[in-house]
mmCIF file of C-alpha atoms in Angstrom:
data_model
loop_
_atom_site.group_PDB
_atom_site.id
_atom_site.type_symbol
_atom_site.label_atom_id
_atom_site.label_comp_id
_atom_site.label_asym_id
_atom_site.label_seq_id
_atom_site.Cartn_x
_atom_site.Cartn_y
_atom_site.Cartn_z
ATOM 1 C CA MET A 228 0.075 0.114 -0.043
ATOM 2 C CA ILE A 229 1.335 3.455 -1.004
ATOM 3 C CA ALA A 230 2.214 6.019 1.957
ATOM 4 C CA HIS A 231 0.192 8.929 0.613
ATOM 5 C CA SER A 232 1.336 12.464 1.293
ATOM 6 C CA LYS A 233 0.379 13.460 4.841
ATOM 7 C CA ASN A 234 -2.075 15.922 3.663
ATOM 8 C CA CYS A 235 -3.651 13.640 0.777
ATOM 9 C CA LEU A 236 -7.018 12.647 1.583
ATOM 10 C CA TYR A 237 -7.770 10.417 -1.747
ATOM 11 C CA ASP A 238 -8.972 7.018 -1.052
ATOM 12 C CA GLY A 239 -9.872 5.978 -4.483
ATOM 13 C CA LEU A 240 -8.390 3.333 -6.947
ATOM 14 C CA LEU A 241 -4.670 3.884 -7.586
ATOM 15 C CA SER A 242 -3.105 4.404 -10.897
ATOM 16 C CA VAL A 243 -0.976 1.608 -12.328
ATOM 17 C CA ARG A 244 1.500 1.310 -15.172
ATOM 18 C CA TYR A 245 2.555 -2.175 -16.013
ATOM 19 C CA PHE A 246 5.989 -2.989 -17.345
ATOM 20 C CA ARG A 247 7.844 -6.260 -18.051
ATOM 21 C CA GLU A 248 9.801 -6.348 -14.646
ATOM 22 C CA ILE A 249 7.905 -3.844 -12.328
ATOM 23 C CA ASN A 250 4.724 -2.346 -11.829
ATOM 24 C CA ILE A 251 4.317 1.205 -10.591
ATOM 25 C CA GLU A 252 1.357 2.249 -8.602
ATOM 26 C CA PHE A 253 0.588 5.779 -7.742
ATOM 27 C CA CYS A 254 -1.509 8.224 -6.332
ATOM 28 C CA PRO A 255 -3.475 10.367 -8.931
ATOM 29 C CA VAL A 256 -3.627 13.122 -6.454
ATOM 30 C CA CYS A 257 -0.438 13.213 -4.260
ATOM 31 C CA TYR A 258 1.502 11.223 -7.023
ATOM 32 C CA ARG A 259 3.455 9.079 -4.553
ATOM 33 C CA PHE A 260 3.937 5.926 -6.029
ATOM 34 C CA GLU A 261 5.577 2.452 -5.130
ATOM 35 C CA THR A 262 7.173 -0.179 -7.509
ATOM 36 C CA THR A 263 6.493 -3.740 -7.341
ATOM 37 C CA PRO A 264 8.218 -6.859 -9.033
ATOM 38 C CA VAL A 265 6.166 -8.311 -11.547
ATOM 39 C CA GLU A 266 5.890 -12.450 -11.135
ATOM 40 C CA CYS A 267 5.527 -14.308 -14.342
ATOM 41 C CA ASP A 268 3.568 -17.418 -15.117
ATOM 42 C CA HIS A 269 5.888 -18.897 -17.267
ATOM 43 C CA GLU A 270 4.862 -20.129 -20.678
ATOM 44 C CA TYR A 271 7.781 -21.896 -21.779
ATOM 45 C CA ILE A 272 8.646 -23.145 -25.351
ATOM 46 C CA PRO A 273 11.529 -25.085 -26.402
ATOM 47 C CA ILE A 274 14.143 -23.083 -28.770
ATOM 48 C CA ARG A 275 17.395 -24.370 -30.327
ATOM 49 C CA PHE A 276 19.966 -21.704 -29.870
ATOM 50 C CA THR A 277 23.361 -21.471 -31.756
ATOM 51 C CA ILE A 278 26.056 -20.359 -29.311
ATOM 52 C CA SER A 279 29.277 -18.436 -29.960
ATOM 53 C CA ASN A 280 31.438 -21.721 -30.252
ATOM 54 C CA GLY A 281 29.128 -22.736 -33.360
ATOM 55 C CA LYS A 282 27.293 -25.501 -31.202
ATOM 56 C CA THR A 283 23.683 -25.646 -30.636
ATOM 57 C CA ALA A 284 21.821 -26.046 -27.158
ATOM 58 C CA ILE A 285 18.367 -26.216 -26.327
ATOM 59 C CA ARG A 286 16.702 -23.827 -23.647
ATOM 60 C CA LYS A 287 13.447 -22.940 -22.720
ATOM 61 C CA PHE A 288 12.007 -19.321 -23.675
ATOM 62 C CA CYS A 289 9.041 -17.893 -21.909
ATOM 63 C CA LYS A 290 6.756 -16.439 -24.222
ATOM 64 C CA ARG A 291 5.480 -14.001 -21.249
ATOM 65 C CA CYS A 292 8.558 -12.429 -20.109
ATOM 66 C CA LYS A 293 11.088 -13.014 -22.853
ATOM 67 C CA ARG A 294 13.315 -15.027 -20.313
ATOM 68 C CA LEU A 295 15.527 -18.258 -20.837
ATOM 69 C CA THR A 296 15.662 -20.813 -18.259
ATOM 70 C CA PRO A 297 19.107 -20.756 -16.852
ATOM 71 C CA ASN A 298 20.216 -24.221 -18.101
ATOM 72 C CA ALA A 299 20.419 -26.065 -21.440
ATOM 73 C CA GLU A 300 17.860 -28.952 -22.074
ATOM 74 C CA PRO A 301 18.862 -32.339 -22.844
ATOM 75 C CA GLU A 302 18.930 -32.949 -26.675
ATOM 76 C CA SER A 303 17.401 -36.598 -25.851
ATOM 77 C CA SER A 304 14.109 -34.849 -24.878
ATOM 78 C CA TYR A 305 13.601 -33.155 -28.475
ATOM 79 C CA LYS A 306 14.774 -35.972 -30.580
ATOM 80 C CA GLY A 307 12.909 -35.926 -33.829
ATOM 81 C CA GLN A 308 11.270 -32.658 -32.913
ATOM 82 C CA GLU A 309 11.852 -29.492 -35.447
ATOM 83 C CA LEU A 310 12.639 -26.735 -33.006
ATOM 84 C CA PRO A 311 13.260 -22.951 -34.239
ATOM 85 C CA THR A 312 16.543 -22.112 -34.211
ATOM 86 C CA ARG A 313 18.062 -18.624 -33.180
ATOM 87 C CA SER A 314 21.411 -16.895 -32.433
ATOM 88 C CA LEU A 315 21.763 -16.722 -28.562
ATOM 89 C CA ALA A 316 23.892 -13.776 -29.309
ATOM 90 C CA GLU A 317 20.916 -12.104 -31.228
ATOM 91 C CA TYR A 318 18.616 -13.001 -28.352
ATOM 92 C CA HIS A 319 20.802 -11.143 -25.650
ATOM 93 C CA GLU A 320 20.731 -8.063 -28.168
ATOM 94 C CA TYR A 321 17.016 -8.368 -28.191
ATOM 95 C CA LEU A 322 16.495 -8.807 -24.771
ATOM 96 C CA ASP A 323 18.791 -5.870 -23.916
ATOM 97 C CA LYS A 324 17.055 -3.664 -26.408
ATOM 98 C CA LEU A 325 13.613 -4.684 -24.894
ATOM 99 C CA PHE A 326 14.476 -4.195 -21.338
ATOM 100 C CA LEU A 327 16.540 -0.827 -22.171
ATOM 101 C CA GLU A 328 13.425 0.629 -23.567
ATOM 102 C CA ASP A 329 11.328 0.035 -20.577
ATOM 103 C CA VAL A 330 14.118 1.387 -18.048
ATOM 104 C CA LEU A 331 14.113 4.621 -19.717
ATOM 105 C CA VAL A 332 10.258 4.861 -19.767
ATOM 106 C CA ILE A 333 10.319 3.867 -16.001
ATOM 107 C CA GLN A 334 13.102 6.149 -15.013
ATOM 108 C CA LYS A 335 11.011 9.019 -17.018
ATOM 109 C CA LEU A 336 8.002 8.023 -15.279
ATOM 110 C CA CYS A 337 9.575 7.909 -11.357
ATOM 111 C CA THR A 338 11.102 11.289 -12.276
ATOM 112 C CA GLU A 339 7.947 12.755 -13.621
ATOM 113 C CA LEU A 340 5.889 11.274 -10.225
ATOM 114 C CA ARG A 341 8.594 12.795 -8.057
ATOM 115 C CA GLY A 342 8.339 16.147 -9.354
ATOM 116 C CA LEU A 343 4.312 16.116 -9.310
ATOM 117 C CA SER A 344 4.418 14.768 -5.813
ATOM 118 C CA GLU A 345 6.972 17.742 -4.720
ATOM 119 C CA GLU A 346 4.631 20.232 -6.296
ATOM 120 C CA PHE A 347 1.635 18.534 -4.398
ATOM 121 C CA ASP A 348 3.659 19.158 -1.085
ATOM 122 C CA GLU A 349 4.931 22.769 -2.223
ATOM 123 C CA LYS A 350 1.389 23.576 -3.041
ATOM 124 C CA VAL A 351 -0.105 22.305 0.325
ATOM 125 C CA TYR A 352 2.895 23.716 2.222
ATOM 126 C CA SER A 353 1.949 27.514 0.546
ATOM 127 C CA GLU A 354 -1.610 26.876 1.499
ATOM 128 C CA TYR A 355 -0.756 26.072 5.257
ATOM 129 C CA LEU A 356 1.475 29.112 5.456
ATOM 130 C CA LEU A 357 -1.398 31.255 4.790
ATOM 131 C CA SER A 358 -3.874 29.361 7.370
ATOM 132 C CA ASP A 359 -4.888 30.707 10.600
ATOM 133 C CA HIS A 360 -3.045 27.966 12.379
ATOM 134 C CA TRP A 361 0.243 29.082 11.216
ATOM 135 C CA ARG A 362 -0.406 32.417 11.556
ATOM 136 C CA SER A 363 -1.063 31.782 15.371
ATOM 137 C CA LYS A 364 2.073 29.527 15.467
ATOM 138 C CA ARG A 365 4.367 31.959 13.818
ATOM 139 C CA LYS A 366 3.290 34.716 16.472
ATOM 140 C CA ASP A 367 3.841 32.484 19.463
ATOM 141 C CA ILE A 368 7.428 31.504 18.092
ATOM 142 C CA LEU A 369 8.039 35.384 17.343
ATOM 143 C CA THR A 370 6.834 36.004 20.960
ATOM 144 C CA ARG A 371 9.082 33.175 22.617
ATOM 145 C CA ASP A 372 12.067 34.649 20.588
ATOM 146 C CA GLN A 373 11.200 38.140 21.727
ATOM 147 C CA SER A 374 11.207 39.023 17.916
ATOM 148 C CA THR A 375 14.913 38.419 17.870
ATOM 149 C CA CYS A 376 16.772 36.399 15.029
ATOM 150 C CA GLN A 377 18.367 33.628 16.794
ATOM 151 C CA ILE A 378 21.488 33.622 14.399
ATOM 152 C CA CYS A 379 22.313 37.309 14.185
ATOM 153 C CA GLY A 380 20.469 39.078 17.010
ATOM 154 C CA THR A 381 18.708 41.724 14.634
ATOM 155 C CA GLN A 382 14.881 42.077 14.432
ATOM 156 C CA ALA A 383 13.444 38.823 13.298
ATOM 157 C CA ARG A 384 10.883 38.668 10.548
ATOM 158 C CA ASP A 385 10.456 35.314 9.756
ATOM 159 C CA VAL A 386 9.709 31.937 11.320
ATOM 160 C CA HIS A 387 11.785 29.143 9.924
ATOM 161 C CA HIS A 388 11.110 25.269 10.276
ATOM 162 C CA LEU A 389 14.152 23.285 11.399
ATOM 163 C CA SER A 390 12.104 20.066 10.383
ATOM 164 C CA TYR A 391 9.245 19.578 8.160
ATOM 165 C CA VAL A 392 8.345 16.139 9.912
ATOM 166 C CA HIS A 393 5.447 17.340 11.703
ATOM 167 C CA ARG A 394 4.452 20.081 9.392
ATOM 168 C CA GLY A 395 1.256 21.240 10.174
ATOM 169 C CA ASP A 396 1.563 19.862 13.579
ATOM 170 C CA GLU A 397 4.899 21.315 14.555
ATOM 171 C CA TYR A 398 6.537 21.297 18.136
ATOM 172 C CA ASP A 399 7.754 24.848 19.024
ATOM 173 C CA PHE A 400 11.263 23.445 19.285
ATOM 174 C CA GLU A 401 11.235 22.590 15.290
ATOM 175 C CA LEU A 402 10.852 26.159 14.810
ATOM 176 C CA VAL A 403 12.962 29.288 15.040
ATOM 177 C CA SER A 404 12.923 32.961 14.201
ATOM 178 C CA LEU A 405 15.085 34.665 11.791
#
């Protein structure tokens, strides 16, 4: 389950993007996201591969996830069967291209979701700074610090968060006059 932003009240269905290796679930409001690995219910077919030394080896190929089993199958299991023959080197090139495309799309999506999530947090924070609750909290901190900057000792104009962990319900020690 995705940990929504503290200020996200959305409780509807999450958006999901599906990829070969992972799925990305995200909130369409606060854009927090989670990646989960994809489990494949393999649907294998045998293929004869030509390997680098010119010999052949039979491997099982999953039609769904495009992966090969790690070990070669015994030739005797497929005697007399016409199996498709492919180059193992070409298979690896194909697989690299296939997964590189996914990786680039996944990276782009995750970057976009992080940016949108930060925008959501900034918007909520800006709204919070205009709230009566913040005005009251700010006044209390300026009073506590006698409207004196806690760094240089001049007139304080702002109240700064030392931590945003409890934003909206801050402890006084998390705030300082500047």
